[in-house]
Amino acid sequence: MTVLWLVPFGWGVDTSFKTEVDASASGADWIPKAGFTLDAYRTILGQGNLPVWAVNSVVIAVCVTAITVTISAMAAYAFSRTLFRGRRVLFAVTIASIMVPPQILIVPLFRQMLAMNLVDTYAAVILPQVVAPAMVFILKKFFDGIPRELEEAARIDGAGSFRVFWSVVLPLSRPILAAVAIFVFINTWNNFLWPFISTSDPQLMTLPVGLSTVKDSTGLRNAQESAASILGSIPLLIVFMLFQRQIVRSVATTGLGGQ
Amino acid sequence: MASVSTPARRAAAGSRRAGSRRAAATDRRRSPGGAGWLFATPFLVFFTLFLLVPIGIGLWMSFTDASLTGHGDGVFVGLDNYTEAFGDSQVWQTLGNTVWFTVLTTVPLVIVALVMALLVYTGMPGQWLWRLAFFASHLLPVAVVYQVWSMLFQPDRGMLNSVLQTFGMDGIAWLTDEKFAMWSIGLVTLWWTVGFNFLLYLAALQAIPDHLYEAAALDGAGAWRRLWSVTLPQLRRTTALIAVLQVMASLKVFDQIYLLTKGGPNGATRPILEYIYDTGFTNYRLGYASAVSYVFFGIIIILSLAQLKIFSRRED
């Protein structure tokens, strides 16, 4: 089964090392007639917007992740650890909004971006993506589990809300913060629909959007497209390999594990 | 008698008051209202601007003839868009495609994920490698999935058809035959997204306490019996959760269909979100697109409430 799962990967990698002639040849020949070559990678890296798209993807994913984690953690802290007027109602509205399919918001969001003169800017791609009610919920659930005694001890030492948040809650929440950051990063990196709609300038496209335009403009160039795809996939695969443990653990601790 | 206050009573009342004052003071220290607002505000600003406001704008637009090119906010047309949507055969056809896709993908995405997780959990060495193999496809951007599978699907020189031909079968027009197109998209979706459900199952399996298995083994239960009587019942909540998440995710299908078939052949794979997209961004009818969005949104809400009901009842 695993082998079956890896075949498409293998085929993509294999194709990227072929000449264009071999890559478009018929059949499932894993070993190309003209031998293996790095030409496709050279061409892709030499011309085209791939490096620009990669930089855009990194900038956008990092910005979205940083902003999302910061504002979600702060909101989760407010909902979990403080009492302010309207807290319950606001939290209920936040939770309810998890059900809204983001896709139905693209039309009004696009209209809004037009009105705000933000179409074809980084801001248009980034800002709508930082709203992550599900992440607020996950973080709040985790914060709820931090023992009150720790917080009280800090209060007795004269710490204010900000200090409690910064020096007690955040350090204890590292695993869940890492998990949320990884989830947000993956989702942002691979998000297609919104970046696709909010950018038309190739200089602003992210990798998934840019890659999807490659085929239209160049016709059949399997080797180059495969090479571009592989270059576009490597960063996330590395992130996953580095953080596998956190990702699996976070699935369990967020309660998604069903316990 | 009640008005007489003895010193003892006064003392008791006094200490109660002091007690509640102390409690109030602790409360204030623990949870200052102003700080709560301060912490919540950045999120609430974004939440309002980019979620609540667009929901409102969309709802308003659905009652107007707003267009992408038009000026101003469009003319109020009442329920016209909604009446049109309910009478629009495209809405029903694309909704039908969406539901068909959801049915087609949810069952295998639950079962294959479960089988994979069971295989990996029950004693295969090198768990991380399997995790990587199954989850890695989930990490690919949709454009990469599209690139790889459009190569595999090519009718005359794609790998899938070459494999079929070596077994003496005829090649299949994977994406261009109305009979097969949705199945092909389902296959891609299974390959692409099963890794997430697989991880959820794996985490749930790891959380089943060992003593349940030990007790079952003591009672003489064999491997199959342990699977049926311990593992699967313990996974019931996870299965319910995965099924709900999967139905919601499948109903929102757009990306892979848009890239692989553009909704074709002959609209056979066109999901409702693509219809909304086309109406809004190709035909510039934002008002009507919004109305169709809200009809779809209503259906999603009804479905999620129904699912919640079904699964919460089953748990009782």
Coordinates of C-alpha atoms in Angstrom, one line a residue:
Chain A
M1 CA 0.0 0.0 0.0
T2 CA 2.8 2.4 0.9
V3 CA 4.5 1.5 -2.4
L4 CA 1.3 2.4 -4.2
W5 CA 1.1 5.7 -2.4
L6 CA 4.7 6.6 -3.3
V7 CA 4.4 5.7 -7.0
P8 CA 3.1 9.2 -8.1
F9 CA 5.9 10.8 -6.1
G10 CA 8.4 8.5 -7.7
W11 CA 7.0 9.2 -11.1
G12 CA 7.2 13.0 -10.6
V13 CA 10.8 12.8 -9.3
D14 CA 11.7 10.4 -12.1
T15 CA 10.2 12.7 -14.8
S16 CA 12.0 15.7 -13.5
F17 CA 15.3 14.1 -14.3
K18 CA 14.4 13.2 -17.9
T19 CA 14.9 15.1 -21.1
E20 CA 11.7 16.7 -22.4
V21 CA 11.6 14.1 -25.2
D22 CA 11.7 11.2 -22.8
A23 CA 9.3 12.9 -20.4
S24 CA 6.6 13.1 -23.1
A25 CA 7.3 9.7 -24.5
S26 CA 4.5 7.2 -24.1
G27 CA 4.3 4.5 -21.5
A28 CA 5.7 3.9 -18.0
D29 CA 9.4 3.7 -18.7
W30 CA 11.2 4.6 -15.5
I31 CA 14.6 4.6 -17.2
P32 CA 14.8 7.2 -19.9
K33 CA 16.4 6.4 -23.2
A34 CA 18.6 9.6 -23.2
G35 CA 19.7 9.0 -19.6
F36 CA 19.1 11.2 -16.6
T37 CA 19.8 14.9 -16.7
L38 CA 19.5 18.0 -14.6
D39 CA 18.4 20.1 -17.6
A40 CA 14.9 20.6 -16.4
Y41 CA 16.1 22.0 -13.0
R42 CA 18.6 24.3 -14.8
T43 CA 16.0 25.7 -17.1
I44 CA 13.4 26.2 -14.3
L45 CA 15.9 27.9 -12.0
G46 CA 17.4 29.9 -14.8
Q47 CA 14.2 31.4 -16.2
G48 CA 10.7 31.9 -15.1
N49 CA 9.2 33.3 -11.9
L50 CA 9.7 30.2 -9.6
P51 CA 12.2 31.9 -7.3
V52 CA 9.9 35.0 -7.0
W53 CA 7.0 32.7 -6.2
A54 CA 9.0 30.9 -3.6
V55 CA 10.0 34.1 -1.9
N56 CA 6.3 35.3 -2.0
S57 CA 5.2 32.0 -0.5
V58 CA 7.7 32.3 2.3
V59 CA 7.0 35.9 3.0
I60 CA 3.2 35.4 3.0
A61 CA 3.2 32.1 5.0
V62 CA 5.6 33.6 7.6
C63 CA 3.6 36.8 8.0
V64 CA 0.3 34.9 8.2
T65 CA 1.7 32.4 10.7
A66 CA 3.3 35.1 12.9
I67 CA 0.2 37.3 13.0
T68 CA -2.3 34.4 13.4
V69 CA -0.4 32.8 16.2
T70 CA 0.0 36.1 18.0
I71 CA -3.5 37.4 17.8
S72 CA -5.1 33.9 18.3
A73 CA -3.0 33.3 21.4
M74 CA -3.8 36.7 22.9
A75 CA -7.5 36.2 22.2
A76 CA -7.5 32.6 23.6
Y77 CA -5.8 34.0 26.7
A78 CA -8.5 36.7 27.0
F79 CA -11.3 34.1 26.6
S80 CA -9.6 31.6 28.9
R81 CA -8.1 33.6 31.7
T82 CA -9.9 36.9 32.0
L83 CA -13.4 38.1 32.7
F84 CA -14.5 40.9 30.5
R85 CA -17.9 42.1 29.5
G86 CA -19.2 40.2 26.5
R87 CA -16.6 37.5 26.7
R88 CA -19.1 34.6 26.5
V89 CA -21.0 36.1 23.6
L90 CA -17.8 36.9 21.7
F91 CA -16.4 33.4 22.2
A92 CA -19.7 31.8 21.1
V93 CA -19.7 33.9 17.9
T94 CA -16.1 32.9 17.3
I95 CA -16.9 29.3 17.7
A96 CA -20.0 29.5 15.5
S97 CA -17.9 31.1 12.7
I98 CA -15.9 27.9 12.4
M99 CA -18.9 26.6 10.4
V100 CA -18.7 29.3 7.7
P101 CA -17.1 27.9 4.6
P102 CA -14.4 30.3 3.7
Q103 CA -15.1 29.8 0.0
I104 CA -18.4 31.7 0.2
L105 CA -16.6 34.7 1.5
I106 CA -14.4 35.1 -1.6
V107 CA -16.9 37.2 -3.5
P108 CA -17.5 39.8 -0.7
L109 CA -13.9 39.7 0.3
F110 CA -12.8 40.5 -3.2
R111 CA -15.3 43.4 -3.3
Q112 CA -14.0 44.6 0.0
M113 CA -10.4 44.5 -1.3
L114 CA -11.4 46.5 -4.3
A115 CA -13.0 49.1 -2.1
M116 CA -9.9 49.2 0.1
N117 CA -7.7 49.4 -3.0
L118 CA -5.7 46.4 -1.9
V119 CA -6.1 44.0 -4.9
D120 CA -2.7 42.8 -6.0
T121 CA -0.9 43.6 -2.8
Y122 CA 0.6 41.4 -0.2
A123 CA -1.9 42.8 2.3
A124 CA -4.8 41.5 0.3
V125 CA -3.4 38.0 0.3
I126 CA -2.3 38.1 4.0
L127 CA -4.9 39.9 6.0
P128 CA -8.0 37.7 5.4
Q129 CA -6.0 34.6 6.1
V130 CA -5.0 35.6 9.7
V131 CA -8.6 35.0 11.0
A132 CA -8.5 31.5 12.4
P133 CA -11.3 30.9 14.9
A134 CA -10.5 27.2 15.0
M135 CA -7.0 28.0 16.2
V136 CA -8.4 30.3 18.9
F137 CA -10.6 27.4 20.1
I138 CA -7.7 25.0 20.2
L139 CA -5.5 27.4 22.1
K140 CA -8.2 28.3 24.5
K141 CA -8.8 24.6 25.3
F142 CA -5.1 24.2 26.0
F143 CA -4.9 27.4 28.2
D144 CA -7.9 26.2 30.2
G145 CA -5.8 23.2 31.3
I146 CA -3.0 25.2 32.8
P147 CA -3.3 25.0 36.6
R148 CA -4.6 28.2 38.2
E149 CA -2.0 27.9 41.0
L150 CA 0.8 28.8 38.7
E151 CA -1.0 31.9 37.6
E152 CA -1.9 32.8 41.2
A153 CA 1.7 32.4 42.3
A154 CA 2.8 34.9 39.7
R155 CA 0.0 37.3 40.7
I156 CA 1.2 37.2 44.3
D157 CA 4.6 38.1 43.1
G158 CA 3.0 41.2 41.6
A159 CA 2.8 40.1 38.0
G160 CA 0.1 41.8 35.8
S161 CA -1.9 40.2 33.1
F162 CA 0.7 40.8 30.4
R163 CA 3.5 39.2 32.6
V164 CA 1.3 36.2 33.4
F165 CA 0.6 35.7 29.7
W166 CA 4.2 36.2 28.6
S167 CA 6.1 34.4 31.5
V168 CA 3.6 31.8 32.6
V169 CA 1.1 30.8 29.9
L170 CA 3.2 31.1 26.8
P171 CA 6.3 29.1 28.0
L172 CA 4.0 26.3 29.2
S173 CA 2.2 26.3 25.8
R174 CA 5.2 25.8 23.6
P175 CA 4.0 22.5 22.1
I176 CA 0.6 23.7 21.2
L177 CA 1.9 27.0 19.9
A178 CA 4.3 25.0 17.7
A179 CA 1.5 22.8 16.5
V180 CA -0.8 25.7 15.7
A181 CA 2.0 27.5 13.9
I182 CA 2.7 24.4 11.8
F183 CA -0.9 23.9 10.9
V184 CA -1.3 27.6 9.9
F185 CA 1.9 27.5 7.9
I186 CA 0.9 24.4 6.0
N187 CA -2.5 25.7 5.2
T188 CA -1.2 29.1 4.1
W189 CA 1.5 27.7 2.0
N190 CA -0.9 25.4 0.1
N191 CA -3.9 27.8 0.0
F192 CA -5.0 28.2 -3.5
L193 CA -8.3 29.9 -4.0
W194 CA -7.8 33.2 -2.2
P195 CA -4.3 33.9 -3.4
F196 CA -5.5 32.9 -6.9
I197 CA -8.3 35.4 -6.8
S198 CA -6.6 38.3 -5.0
T199 CA -3.5 38.4 -7.2
S200 CA -3.1 38.7 -11.0
D201 CA 0.4 40.1 -11.0
P202 CA 2.8 37.2 -11.5
Q203 CA 5.3 39.0 -9.3
L204 CA 2.9 38.6 -6.4
M205 CA 1.8 35.0 -6.9
T206 CA 2.5 32.2 -4.4
L207 CA 4.0 28.9 -5.5
P208 CA 0.7 27.0 -5.8
V209 CA -0.9 29.8 -7.9
G210 CA 2.2 30.4 -10.0
L211 CA 2.7 26.7 -10.7
S212 CA -0.9 26.4 -11.8
T213 CA -0.2 29.0 -14.5
V214 CA 2.9 27.2 -15.8
K215 CA 0.9 24.6 -17.8
D216 CA -1.3 27.1 -19.5
S217 CA 1.6 29.2 -20.8
T218 CA 4.0 26.6 -21.9
G219 CA 2.0 23.6 -23.2
L220 CA 3.4 20.1 -22.6
R221 CA 6.7 20.3 -20.8
N222 CA 6.5 17.5 -18.3
A223 CA 10.1 17.5 -17.1
Q224 CA 10.2 21.2 -16.3
E225 CA 6.8 21.1 -14.6
S226 CA 7.9 18.1 -12.5
A227 CA 11.1 19.9 -11.6
A228 CA 9.2 23.0 -10.6
S229 CA 6.7 20.9 -8.6
I230 CA 9.5 19.2 -6.7
L231 CA 11.2 22.5 -5.9
G232 CA 7.8 23.8 -4.8
S233 CA 7.2 20.8 -2.5
I234 CA 10.5 20.4 -0.8
P235 CA 10.2 23.2 1.8
L236 CA 7.0 21.7 3.3
L237 CA 8.3 18.2 3.3
I238 CA 11.3 19.4 5.3
V239 CA 9.1 21.3 7.7
F240 CA 7.1 18.1 8.2
M241 CA 10.1 15.9 8.7
L242 CA 11.5 18.3 11.3
F243 CA 8.2 18.7 13.2
Q244 CA 6.6 15.3 12.7
R245 CA 6.5 14.6 16.4
Q246 CA 4.8 17.9 17.2
I247 CA 2.3 17.4 14.4
V248 CA 1.2 14.0 15.5
R249 CA 1.2 14.9 19.2
S250 CA -0.8 18.1 18.4
V251 CA -3.4 16.0 16.6
A252 CA -3.7 14.0 19.9
T253 CA -3.6 16.9 22.4
T254 CA -6.0 19.2 20.5
G255 CA -8.7 16.6 21.3
L256 CA -8.9 15.8 17.6
G257 CA -7.6 12.4 18.7
G258 CA -11.1 11.7 20.0
Q259 CA -10.2 11.1 23.7
Chain B
M1 CA -36.7 39.5 66.6
A2 CA -35.2 39.5 63.2
S3 CA -34.2 43.1 63.6
V4 CA -32.2 42.4 66.8
S5 CA -28.6 42.2 65.9
T6 CA -26.5 40.6 68.4
P7 CA -22.8 41.3 68.5
A8 CA -22.2 37.7 67.4
R9 CA -24.4 38.2 64.3
R10 CA -22.8 41.5 63.5
A11 CA -19.4 39.9 63.7
A12 CA -20.5 37.0 61.4
A13 CA -22.1 39.4 58.9
G14 CA -19.0 41.6 59.0
S15 CA -16.7 38.7 58.3
R16 CA -18.9 37.5 55.5
R17 CA -18.8 41.0 53.9
A18 CA -15.1 41.1 54.4
G19 CA -14.8 37.6 52.9
S20 CA -16.8 38.6 49.8
R21 CA -14.7 41.8 49.5
R22 CA -11.6 39.7 49.6
A23 CA -13.1 37.3 47.0
A24 CA -14.0 40.2 44.8
A25 CA -10.5 41.6 45.1
T26 CA -8.9 38.3 44.1
D27 CA -11.3 38.1 41.3
R28 CA -10.3 41.5 40.1
R29 CA -6.7 40.7 40.4
R30 CA -7.1 37.4 38.6
S31 CA -9.2 38.7 35.8
P32 CA -9.1 42.4 35.1
G33 CA -11.8 43.3 32.6
G34 CA -9.7 45.9 30.8
A35 CA -6.8 43.5 30.2
G36 CA -9.2 41.0 28.7
W37 CA -10.4 43.5 26.1
L38 CA -6.8 44.5 25.4
F39 CA -5.8 40.9 24.7
A40 CA -8.9 40.1 22.6
T41 CA -9.0 43.3 20.5
P42 CA -6.4 42.5 17.8
F43 CA -8.2 39.2 17.0
L44 CA -11.6 40.8 17.2
V45 CA -10.6 43.6 14.8
F46 CA -9.4 41.1 12.1
F47 CA -12.4 38.8 12.9
T48 CA -14.8 41.7 12.3
L49 CA -13.1 43.1 9.3
F50 CA -12.4 39.9 7.4
L51 CA -15.1 37.6 8.5
L52 CA -18.2 39.3 10.0
V53 CA -18.1 42.2 7.5
P54 CA -17.8 40.0 4.4
I55 CA -20.6 37.8 5.7
G56 CA -22.7 40.9 6.0
I57 CA -21.6 42.3 2.6
G58 CA -22.3 39.0 0.9
L59 CA -25.8 38.8 2.5
W60 CA -26.5 42.4 1.4
M61 CA -25.2 41.8 -2.1
S62 CA -27.3 38.7 -2.5
F63 CA -30.3 41.0 -2.5
T64 CA -28.9 43.3 -5.2
D65 CA -27.8 43.0 -8.8
A66 CA -24.2 44.0 -7.8
S67 CA -21.6 43.2 -10.5
L68 CA -17.9 43.0 -10.5
T69 CA -17.6 45.8 -13.1
G70 CA -20.6 47.8 -12.0
H71 CA -20.4 51.0 -10.0
G72 CA -21.7 51.5 -6.5
D73 CA -23.4 48.8 -4.6
G74 CA -26.0 47.7 -7.2
V75 CA -29.7 48.0 -7.1
F76 CA -31.8 46.3 -4.5
V77 CA -33.8 43.5 -6.1
G78 CA -35.3 41.8 -3.1
L79 CA -35.5 38.1 -3.3
D80 CA -35.1 37.9 -7.1
N81 CA -31.6 36.3 -6.9
Y82 CA -32.9 33.6 -4.6
T83 CA -36.0 32.9 -6.7
E84 CA -33.7 32.6 -9.7
A85 CA -31.2 30.4 -7.8
F86 CA -34.0 27.9 -6.9
G87 CA -35.1 27.7 -10.5
D88 CA -31.6 27.5 -11.9
S89 CA -30.9 24.0 -13.3
Q90 CA -27.1 24.8 -13.0
V91 CA -27.4 25.2 -9.3
W92 CA -29.1 21.9 -8.9
Q93 CA -26.7 20.1 -11.3
T94 CA -23.6 21.5 -9.6
L95 CA -25.0 20.8 -6.2
G96 CA -25.7 17.3 -7.3
N97 CA -22.1 16.9 -8.5
T98 CA -20.9 18.2 -5.1
V99 CA -23.0 15.8 -3.2
W100 CA -22.0 12.9 -5.4
F101 CA -18.3 13.8 -4.9
T102 CA -18.9 14.0 -1.2
V103 CA -20.4 10.5 -1.1
L104 CA -17.8 9.1 -3.4
T105 CA -14.9 10.4 -1.3
T106 CA -16.0 10.2 2.3
V107 CA -16.4 6.4 2.5
P108 CA -13.0 5.5 1.1
L109 CA -11.3 8.4 2.9
V110 CA -12.6 7.0 6.3
I111 CA -12.0 3.3 5.5
V112 CA -8.6 3.6 3.8
A113 CA -7.4 5.9 6.6
L114 CA -8.5 3.4 9.2
V115 CA -6.9 0.4 7.4
M116 CA -3.7 2.3 6.9
A117 CA -3.5 3.4 10.5
L118 CA -4.3 -0.1 11.8
L119 CA -1.6 -1.6 9.6
V120 CA 1.0 0.9 10.7
Y121 CA 0.0 0.8 14.3
T122 CA 0.0 -2.9 14.7
G123 CA 3.7 -3.5 14.7
M124 CA 5.3 -2.3 11.5
P125 CA 8.8 -1.0 12.3
G126 CA 9.9 2.5 11.4
Q127 CA 6.6 4.2 12.1
W128 CA 7.9 7.6 11.1
L129 CA 8.6 6.4 7.6
W130 CA 5.0 5.2 7.1
R131 CA 3.7 8.4 8.6
L132 CA 5.8 10.4 6.2
A133 CA 4.8 8.3 3.2
F134 CA 1.1 8.6 3.8
F135 CA 1.1 12.2 5.1
A136 CA 3.6 13.6 2.6
S137 CA 1.0 13.8 -0.2
H138 CA -1.2 15.9 2.1
L139 CA 1.6 18.5 2.1
L140 CA 1.7 19.0 -1.6
P141 CA 0.3 22.2 -3.0
V142 CA -2.7 21.4 -5.2
A143 CA -0.8 22.6 -8.3
V144 CA 1.7 19.9 -7.8
V145 CA -1.0 17.3 -7.3
Y146 CA -2.4 18.4 -10.5
Q147 CA 0.9 18.3 -12.4
V148 CA 1.7 14.7 -11.3
W149 CA -1.8 13.3 -11.8
S150 CA -2.3 15.0 -15.2
M151 CA 0.8 13.1 -16.3
L152 CA -0.4 9.8 -14.9
F153 CA -3.9 10.3 -16.4
Q154 CA -2.8 11.1 -20.0
P155 CA -4.9 8.9 -22.2
D156 CA -2.3 7.9 -24.8
R157 CA 1.0 8.0 -22.9
G158 CA 0.1 8.2 -19.3
M159 CA 1.4 5.7 -16.8
L160 CA -2.0 4.4 -15.6
N161 CA -3.1 3.4 -19.1
S162 CA 0.3 1.8 -19.8
V163 CA -0.2 -0.3 -16.7
L164 CA -3.7 -1.2 -17.8
Q165 CA -2.4 -2.2 -21.3
T166 CA 0.3 -4.5 -19.9
F167 CA -2.6 -6.4 -18.3
G168 CA -4.3 -6.5 -21.7
M169 CA -7.0 -4.0 -20.8
D170 CA -8.1 -1.0 -22.8
G171 CA -6.9 2.4 -21.7
I172 CA -9.4 4.8 -20.0
A173 CA -10.1 8.4 -20.8
W174 CA -9.7 9.2 -17.2
L175 CA -10.6 12.9 -17.2
T176 CA -12.4 13.3 -20.4
D177 CA -15.0 10.6 -20.3
E178 CA -18.1 11.7 -18.4
K179 CA -18.4 8.2 -16.9
F180 CA -15.0 8.2 -15.3
A181 CA -14.1 11.9 -14.7
M182 CA -15.6 12.1 -11.2
W183 CA -14.1 8.8 -10.1
S184 CA -10.7 9.9 -11.3
I185 CA -11.0 13.1 -9.3
G186 CA -12.1 11.0 -6.3
L187 CA -9.0 8.9 -6.7
V188 CA -6.7 11.9 -6.7
T189 CA -8.5 13.3 -3.7
L190 CA -8.1 10.0 -1.8
W191 CA -4.4 10.0 -2.6
W192 CA -3.9 13.6 -1.7
T193 CA -5.9 14.0 1.5
V194 CA -6.1 10.6 3.3
G195 CA -3.0 11.4 5.2
F196 CA -4.7 13.7 7.6
N197 CA -7.4 11.2 8.6
F198 CA -4.7 8.6 8.9
L199 CA -2.9 10.8 11.4
L200 CA -6.1 11.3 13.4
Y201 CA -6.7 7.6 13.5
L202 CA -3.1 6.9 14.5
A203 CA -3.3 9.4 17.4
A204 CA -6.5 7.8 18.5
L205 CA -5.0 4.3 18.3
Q206 CA -2.1 5.4 20.4
A207 CA -4.5 6.7 23.1
I208 CA -6.3 3.4 23.6
P209 CA -5.1 2.1 27.0
D210 CA -3.1 -1.0 27.0
H211 CA -5.0 -2.6 29.8
L212 CA -8.1 -3.0 27.6
Y213 CA -6.1 -5.2 25.3
E214 CA -4.5 -7.1 28.2
A215 CA -7.9 -7.8 29.7
A216 CA -9.2 -9.0 26.3
A217 CA -6.2 -11.2 25.9
L218 CA -6.7 -12.7 29.3
D219 CA -10.3 -13.5 28.3
G220 CA -8.8 -15.4 25.4
A221 CA -9.6 -13.0 22.6
G222 CA -7.7 -13.5 19.4
A223 CA -6.4 -10.7 17.2
W224 CA -9.6 -10.4 15.2
R225 CA -11.8 -10.4 18.3
R226 CA -9.6 -7.7 19.9
L227 CA -10.0 -5.6 16.8
W228 CA -13.8 -6.0 16.7
S229 CA -14.4 -5.8 20.4
V230 CA -11.8 -3.3 21.7
T231 CA -10.2 -1.3 18.9
L232 CA -13.1 -0.4 16.7
P233 CA -15.5 0.5 19.5
Q234 CA -12.8 2.7 21.1
L235 CA -12.3 4.4 17.7
R236 CA -16.0 5.2 17.4
R237 CA -15.8 8.9 18.4
T238 CA -12.8 9.4 16.1
T239 CA -14.7 7.9 13.3
A240 CA -17.6 10.1 13.9
L241 CA -15.3 13.1 14.0
I242 CA -13.5 12.2 10.8
A243 CA -16.7 11.5 9.0
V244 CA -18.1 15.0 10.0
L245 CA -14.9 16.8 9.1
Q246 CA -14.6 14.8 5.8
V247 CA -18.2 15.6 4.7
M248 CA -17.6 19.3 5.4
A249 CA -14.3 19.3 3.5
S250 CA -15.6 17.3 0.5
L251 CA -18.6 19.7 0.2
K252 CA -16.1 22.5 -0.2
V253 CA -14.3 20.8 -3.1
F254 CA -13.0 23.3 -5.7
D255 CA -9.2 23.4 -6.2
Q256 CA -8.4 20.0 -7.7
I257 CA -11.5 19.9 -9.9
Y258 CA -10.8 23.4 -11.2
L259 CA -7.3 22.5 -12.2
L260 CA -7.8 18.9 -13.5
T261 CA -11.0 19.3 -15.5
K262 CA -12.2 22.9 -15.2
G263 CA -15.5 21.2 -14.3
G264 CA -15.8 19.2 -17.5
P265 CA -16.4 17.1 -19.4
N266 CA -19.8 18.6 -20.1
G267 CA -20.1 19.9 -16.6
A268 CA -19.9 16.3 -15.2
T269 CA -17.5 17.3 -12.4
R270 CA -18.4 20.9 -11.9
P271 CA -19.0 21.6 -8.2
I272 CA -21.2 24.3 -6.9
L273 CA -18.3 26.4 -5.7
E274 CA -17.0 26.5 -9.3
Y275 CA -20.4 27.7 -10.4
I276 CA -20.3 30.4 -7.8
Y277 CA -16.8 31.3 -8.9
D278 CA -17.7 31.4 -12.6
T279 CA -20.9 33.4 -11.9
G280 CA -19.0 36.0 -9.9
F281 CA -15.7 36.2 -11.6
T282 CA -16.3 35.2 -15.2
N283 CA -19.8 36.5 -15.7
Y284 CA -19.3 39.3 -13.2
R285 CA -22.7 38.7 -11.5
L286 CA -21.6 39.1 -7.9
G287 CA -25.1 39.6 -6.5
Y288 CA -26.3 36.3 -8.0
A289 CA -23.1 34.5 -7.0
S290 CA -23.7 35.7 -3.4
A291 CA -27.2 34.4 -3.4
V292 CA -26.1 31.0 -4.6
S293 CA -23.4 31.1 -1.9
Y294 CA -25.9 31.7 0.7
V295 CA -28.2 28.9 -0.5
F296 CA -25.2 26.6 -0.3
F297 CA -24.2 27.9 3.1
G298 CA -27.8 27.2 4.3
I299 CA -27.4 23.6 3.1
I300 CA -24.1 23.2 4.9
I301 CA -25.6 24.5 8.1
I302 CA -28.5 22.1 7.9
L303 CA -26.2 19.2 7.1
S304 CA -23.8 20.0 10.0
L305 CA -26.7 20.3 12.4
A306 CA -28.2 17.0 11.2
Q307 CA -24.8 15.3 11.5
L308 CA -24.3 16.7 15.0
K309 CA -27.7 15.3 16.0
I310 CA -27.0 11.9 14.5
F311 CA -23.6 11.5 16.1
S312 CA -24.5 12.9 19.5
R313 CA -27.4 10.6 19.7
R314 CA -25.3 7.6 18.8
E315 CA -22.9 8.4 21.6
D316 CA -25.6 8.3 24.2

